[in-house]
JSON list of C-alpha atoms in Angstrom, two decimals:
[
{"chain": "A", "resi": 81, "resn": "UNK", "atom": "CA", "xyz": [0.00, 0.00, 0.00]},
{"chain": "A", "resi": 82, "resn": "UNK", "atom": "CA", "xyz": [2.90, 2.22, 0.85]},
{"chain": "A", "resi": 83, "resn": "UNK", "atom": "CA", "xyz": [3.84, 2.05, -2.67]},
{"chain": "A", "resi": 84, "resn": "UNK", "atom": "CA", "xyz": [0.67, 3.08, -4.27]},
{"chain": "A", "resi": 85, "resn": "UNK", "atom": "CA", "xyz": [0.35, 5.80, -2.10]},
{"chain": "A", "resi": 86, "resn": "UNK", "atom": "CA", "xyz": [4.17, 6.83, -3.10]},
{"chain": "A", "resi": 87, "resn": "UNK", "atom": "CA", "xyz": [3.34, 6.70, -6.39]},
{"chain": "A", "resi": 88, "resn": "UNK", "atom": "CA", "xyz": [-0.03, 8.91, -5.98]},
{"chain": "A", "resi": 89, "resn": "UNK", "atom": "CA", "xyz": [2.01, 11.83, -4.01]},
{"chain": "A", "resi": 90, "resn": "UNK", "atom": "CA", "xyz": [4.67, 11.59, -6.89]},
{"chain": "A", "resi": 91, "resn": "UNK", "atom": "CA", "xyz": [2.11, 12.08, -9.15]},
{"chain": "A", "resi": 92, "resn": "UNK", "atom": "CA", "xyz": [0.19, 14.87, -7.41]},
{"chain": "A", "resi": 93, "resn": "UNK", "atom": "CA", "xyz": [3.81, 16.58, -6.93]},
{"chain": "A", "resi": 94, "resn": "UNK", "atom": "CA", "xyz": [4.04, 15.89, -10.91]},
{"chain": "A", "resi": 95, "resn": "UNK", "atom": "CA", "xyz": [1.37, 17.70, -11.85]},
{"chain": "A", "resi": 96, "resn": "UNK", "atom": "CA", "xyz": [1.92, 20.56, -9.40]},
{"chain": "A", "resi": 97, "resn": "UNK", "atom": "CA", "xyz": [4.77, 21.10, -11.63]},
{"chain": "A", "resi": 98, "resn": "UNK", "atom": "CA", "xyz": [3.66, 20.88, -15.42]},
{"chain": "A", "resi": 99, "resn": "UNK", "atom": "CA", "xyz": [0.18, 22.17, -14.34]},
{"chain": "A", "resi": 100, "resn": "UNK", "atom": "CA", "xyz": [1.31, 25.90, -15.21]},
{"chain": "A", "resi": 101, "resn": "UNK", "atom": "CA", "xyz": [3.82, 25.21, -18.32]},
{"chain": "A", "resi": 102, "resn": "UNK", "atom": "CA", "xyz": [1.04, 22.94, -19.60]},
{"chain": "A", "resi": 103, "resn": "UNK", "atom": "CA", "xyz": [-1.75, 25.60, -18.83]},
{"chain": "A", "resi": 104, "resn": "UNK", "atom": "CA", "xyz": [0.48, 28.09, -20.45]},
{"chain": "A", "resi": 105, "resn": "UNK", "atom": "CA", "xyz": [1.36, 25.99, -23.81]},
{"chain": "A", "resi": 106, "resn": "UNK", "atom": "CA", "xyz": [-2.24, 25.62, -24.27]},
{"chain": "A", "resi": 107, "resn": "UNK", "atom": "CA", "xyz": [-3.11, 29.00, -24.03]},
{"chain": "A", "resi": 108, "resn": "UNK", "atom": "CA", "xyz": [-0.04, 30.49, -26.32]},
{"chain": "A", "resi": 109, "resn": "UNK", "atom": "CA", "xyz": [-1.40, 28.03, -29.05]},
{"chain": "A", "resi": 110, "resn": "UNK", "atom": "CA", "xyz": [-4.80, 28.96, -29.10]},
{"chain": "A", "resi": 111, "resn": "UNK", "atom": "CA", "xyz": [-3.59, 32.74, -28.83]},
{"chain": "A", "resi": 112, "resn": "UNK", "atom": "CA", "xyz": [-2.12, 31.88, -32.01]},
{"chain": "A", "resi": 113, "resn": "UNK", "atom": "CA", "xyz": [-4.80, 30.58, -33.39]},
{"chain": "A", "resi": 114, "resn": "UNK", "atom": "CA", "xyz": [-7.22, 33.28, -32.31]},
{"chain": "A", "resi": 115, "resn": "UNK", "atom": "CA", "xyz": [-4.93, 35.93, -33.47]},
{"chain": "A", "resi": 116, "resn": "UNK", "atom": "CA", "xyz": [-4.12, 34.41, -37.05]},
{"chain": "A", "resi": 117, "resn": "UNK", "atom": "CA", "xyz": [-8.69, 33.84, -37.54]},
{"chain": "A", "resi": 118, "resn": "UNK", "atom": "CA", "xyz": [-8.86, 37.43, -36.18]},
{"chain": "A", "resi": 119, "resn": "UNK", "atom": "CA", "xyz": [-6.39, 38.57, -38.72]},
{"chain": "A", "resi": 120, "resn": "UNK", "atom": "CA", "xyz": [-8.00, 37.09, -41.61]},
{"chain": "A", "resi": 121, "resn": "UNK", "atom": "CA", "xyz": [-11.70, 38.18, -40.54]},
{"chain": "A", "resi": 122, "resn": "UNK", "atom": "CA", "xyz": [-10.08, 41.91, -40.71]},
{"chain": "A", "resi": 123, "resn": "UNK", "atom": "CA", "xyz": [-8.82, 41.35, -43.89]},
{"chain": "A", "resi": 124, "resn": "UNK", "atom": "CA", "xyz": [-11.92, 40.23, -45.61]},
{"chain": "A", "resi": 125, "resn": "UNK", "atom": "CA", "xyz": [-13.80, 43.12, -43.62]},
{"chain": "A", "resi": 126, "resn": "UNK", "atom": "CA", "xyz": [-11.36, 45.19, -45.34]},
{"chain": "A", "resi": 127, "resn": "UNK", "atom": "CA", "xyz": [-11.25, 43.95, -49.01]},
{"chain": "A", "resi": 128, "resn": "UNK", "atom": "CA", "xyz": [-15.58, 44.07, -48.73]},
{"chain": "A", "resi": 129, "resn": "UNK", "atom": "CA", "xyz": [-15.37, 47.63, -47.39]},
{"chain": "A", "resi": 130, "resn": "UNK", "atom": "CA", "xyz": [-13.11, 48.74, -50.04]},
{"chain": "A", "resi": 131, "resn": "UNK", "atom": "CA", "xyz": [-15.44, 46.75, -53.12]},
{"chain": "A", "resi": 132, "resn": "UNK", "atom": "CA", "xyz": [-18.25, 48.41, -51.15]},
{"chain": "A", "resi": 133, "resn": "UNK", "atom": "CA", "xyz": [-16.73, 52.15, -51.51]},
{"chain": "A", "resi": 134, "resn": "UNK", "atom": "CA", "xyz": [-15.92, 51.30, -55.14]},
{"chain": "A", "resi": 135, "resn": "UNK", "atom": "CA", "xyz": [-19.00, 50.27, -56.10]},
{"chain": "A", "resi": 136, "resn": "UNK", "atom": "CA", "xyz": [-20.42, 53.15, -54.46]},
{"chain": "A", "resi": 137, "resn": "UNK", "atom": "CA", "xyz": [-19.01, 55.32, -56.01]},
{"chain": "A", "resi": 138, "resn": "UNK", "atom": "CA", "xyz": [-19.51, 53.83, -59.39]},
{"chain": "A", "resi": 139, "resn": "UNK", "atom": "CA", "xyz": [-23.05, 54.26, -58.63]},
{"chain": "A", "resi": 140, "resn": "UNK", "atom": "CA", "xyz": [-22.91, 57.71, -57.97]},
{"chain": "A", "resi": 141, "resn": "UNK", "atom": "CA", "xyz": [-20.59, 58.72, -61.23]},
{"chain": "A", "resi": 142, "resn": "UNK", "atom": "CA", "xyz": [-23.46, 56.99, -63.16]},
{"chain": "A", "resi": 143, "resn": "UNK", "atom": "CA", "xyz": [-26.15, 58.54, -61.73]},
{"chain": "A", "resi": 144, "resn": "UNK", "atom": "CA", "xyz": [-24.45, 62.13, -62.49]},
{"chain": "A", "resi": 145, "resn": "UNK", "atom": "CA", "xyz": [-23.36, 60.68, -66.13]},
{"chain": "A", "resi": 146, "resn": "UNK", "atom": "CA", "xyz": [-26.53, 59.60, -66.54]},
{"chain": "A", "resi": 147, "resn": "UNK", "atom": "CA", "xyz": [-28.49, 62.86, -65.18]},
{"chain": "A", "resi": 148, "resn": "UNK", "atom": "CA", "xyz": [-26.15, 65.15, -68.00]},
{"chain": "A", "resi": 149, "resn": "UNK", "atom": "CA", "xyz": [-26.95, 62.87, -70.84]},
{"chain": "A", "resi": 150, "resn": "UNK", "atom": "CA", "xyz": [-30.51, 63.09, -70.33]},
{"chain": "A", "resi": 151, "resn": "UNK", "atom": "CA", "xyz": [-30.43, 66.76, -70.11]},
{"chain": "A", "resi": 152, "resn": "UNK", "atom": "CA", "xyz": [-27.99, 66.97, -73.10]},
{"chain": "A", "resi": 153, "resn": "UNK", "atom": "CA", "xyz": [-30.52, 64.55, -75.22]},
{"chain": "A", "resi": 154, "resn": "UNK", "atom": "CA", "xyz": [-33.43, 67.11, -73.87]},
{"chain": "A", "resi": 155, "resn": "UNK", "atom": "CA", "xyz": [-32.18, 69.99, -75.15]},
{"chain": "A", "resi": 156, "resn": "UNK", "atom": "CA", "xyz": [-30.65, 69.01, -78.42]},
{"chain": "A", "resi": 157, "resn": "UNK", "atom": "CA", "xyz": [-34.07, 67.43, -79.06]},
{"chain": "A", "resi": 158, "resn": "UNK", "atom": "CA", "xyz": [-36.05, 70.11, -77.31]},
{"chain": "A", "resi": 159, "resn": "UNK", "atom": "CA", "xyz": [-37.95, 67.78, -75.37]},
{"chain": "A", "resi": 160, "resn": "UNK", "atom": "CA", "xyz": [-36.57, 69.56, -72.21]},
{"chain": "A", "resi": 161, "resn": "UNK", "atom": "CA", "xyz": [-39.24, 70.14, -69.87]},
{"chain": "A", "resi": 162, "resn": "UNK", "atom": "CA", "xyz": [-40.08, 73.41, -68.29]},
{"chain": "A", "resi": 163, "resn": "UNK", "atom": "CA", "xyz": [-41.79, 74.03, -65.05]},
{"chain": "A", "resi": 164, "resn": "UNK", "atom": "CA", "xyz": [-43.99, 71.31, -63.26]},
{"chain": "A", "resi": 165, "resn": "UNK", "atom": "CA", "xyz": [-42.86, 69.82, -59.70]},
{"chain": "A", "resi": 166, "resn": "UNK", "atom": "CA", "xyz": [-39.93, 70.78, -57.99]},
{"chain": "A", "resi": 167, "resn": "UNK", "atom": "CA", "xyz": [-37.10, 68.53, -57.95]},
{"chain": "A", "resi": 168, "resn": "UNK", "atom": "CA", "xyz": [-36.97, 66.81, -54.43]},
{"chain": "A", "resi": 169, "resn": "UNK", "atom": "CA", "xyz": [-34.19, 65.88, -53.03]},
{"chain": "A", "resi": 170, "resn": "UNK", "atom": "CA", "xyz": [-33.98, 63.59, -49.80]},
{"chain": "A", "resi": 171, "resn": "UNK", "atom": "CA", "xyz": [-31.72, 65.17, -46.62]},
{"chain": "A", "resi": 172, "resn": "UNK", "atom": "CA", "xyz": [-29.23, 62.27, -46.76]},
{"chain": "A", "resi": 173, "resn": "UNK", "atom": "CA", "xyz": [-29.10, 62.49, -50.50]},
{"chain": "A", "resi": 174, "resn": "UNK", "atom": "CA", "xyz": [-28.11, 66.71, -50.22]},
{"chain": "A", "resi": 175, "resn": "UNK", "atom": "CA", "xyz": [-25.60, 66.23, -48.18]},
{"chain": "A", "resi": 176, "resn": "UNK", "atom": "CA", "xyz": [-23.69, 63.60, -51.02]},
{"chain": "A", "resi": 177, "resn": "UNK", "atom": "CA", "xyz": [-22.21, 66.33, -53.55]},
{"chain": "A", "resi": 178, "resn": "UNK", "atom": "CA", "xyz": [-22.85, 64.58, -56.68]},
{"chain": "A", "resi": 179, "resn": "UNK", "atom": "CA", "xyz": [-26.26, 64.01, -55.90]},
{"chain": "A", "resi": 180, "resn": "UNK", "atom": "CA", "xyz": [-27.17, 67.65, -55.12]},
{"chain": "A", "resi": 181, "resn": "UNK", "atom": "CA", "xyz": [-25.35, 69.03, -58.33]},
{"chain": "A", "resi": 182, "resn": "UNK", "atom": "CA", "xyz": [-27.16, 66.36, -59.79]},
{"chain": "A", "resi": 183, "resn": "UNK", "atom": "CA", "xyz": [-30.46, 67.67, -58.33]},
{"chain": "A", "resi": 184, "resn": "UNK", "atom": "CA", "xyz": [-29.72, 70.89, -59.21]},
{"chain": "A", "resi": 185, "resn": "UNK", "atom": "CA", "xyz": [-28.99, 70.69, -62.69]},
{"chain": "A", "resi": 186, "resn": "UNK", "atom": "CA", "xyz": [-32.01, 69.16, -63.38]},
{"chain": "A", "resi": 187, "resn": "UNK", "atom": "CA", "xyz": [-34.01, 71.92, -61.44]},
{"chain": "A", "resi": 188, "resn": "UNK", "atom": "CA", "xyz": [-32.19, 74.26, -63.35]},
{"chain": "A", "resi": 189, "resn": "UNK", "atom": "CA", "xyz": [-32.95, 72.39, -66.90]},
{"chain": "A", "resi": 190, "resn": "UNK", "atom": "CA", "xyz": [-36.70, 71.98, -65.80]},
{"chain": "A", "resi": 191, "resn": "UNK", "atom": "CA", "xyz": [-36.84, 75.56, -64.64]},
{"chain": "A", "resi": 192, "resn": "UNK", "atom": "CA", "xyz": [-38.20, 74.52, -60.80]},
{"chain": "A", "resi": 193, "resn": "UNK", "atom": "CA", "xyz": [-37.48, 75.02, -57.24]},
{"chain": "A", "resi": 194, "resn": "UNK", "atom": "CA", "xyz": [-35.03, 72.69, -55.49]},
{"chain": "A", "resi": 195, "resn": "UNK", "atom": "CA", "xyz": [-36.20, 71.17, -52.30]},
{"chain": "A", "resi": 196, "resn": "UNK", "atom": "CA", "xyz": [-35.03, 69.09, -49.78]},
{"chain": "A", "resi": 197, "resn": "UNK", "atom": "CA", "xyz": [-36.98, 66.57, -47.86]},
{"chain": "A", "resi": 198, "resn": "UNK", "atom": "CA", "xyz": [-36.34, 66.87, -44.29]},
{"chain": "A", "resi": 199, "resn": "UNK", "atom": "CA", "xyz": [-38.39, 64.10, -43.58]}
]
């Protein structure tokens, strides 16, 4: 019995010892871990922002490209209207540049107030 017993307080005394370089192995490799997922989630989050901004504003140039050549085609063809409804213009949309010049113009072409919808 003496032996067994031995054996289980060499063990205990064992594990007293390798119980913090084990603890602390473990947790450097799954710092790793976490670290090199976290770093790869950021990328992505980055390359989607940046296609997101791009296509953005590629959607705004067209809108404005899009806006002149209608007015352009209006008044070479004189189909350019005059007067009728103002042009309205949501808040969030005034405050994008393109948009309001975009707004504008074609108040200006159509000869009508500009408003903005505070709403």
């Amino acid at each position: 019995m003496t032996d067994t017993t031995n054996q289980s307080e060499l063990m205990d005394k064992f594990i007293e010892k390798i119980e913090s370089k084990l603890a602390d192995a473990v947790i450097s490799k799954v710092s790793e871990r976490v670290e090199q997922q976290i770093k790869g989630i950021s990328e992505k989050n980055e390359t989607l922002l940046k296609e997101l901004v791009a296509s953005k504003s590629t959607t705004d140039d067209f809108a404005a490209m899009l806006t002149e050549a209608t007015n352009k085609i209006a008044s070479a063809t004189g189909t350019a209207q005059t007067g009728g409804d103002p042009v309205v213009i949501a808040k969030v949309d005034a405050r994008d540049v393109k948009k309001y010049a975009a707004a504008k113009a074609e108040a200006e072409r159509r000869d009508v107030p500009l408003h903005i919808d505070r709403s």
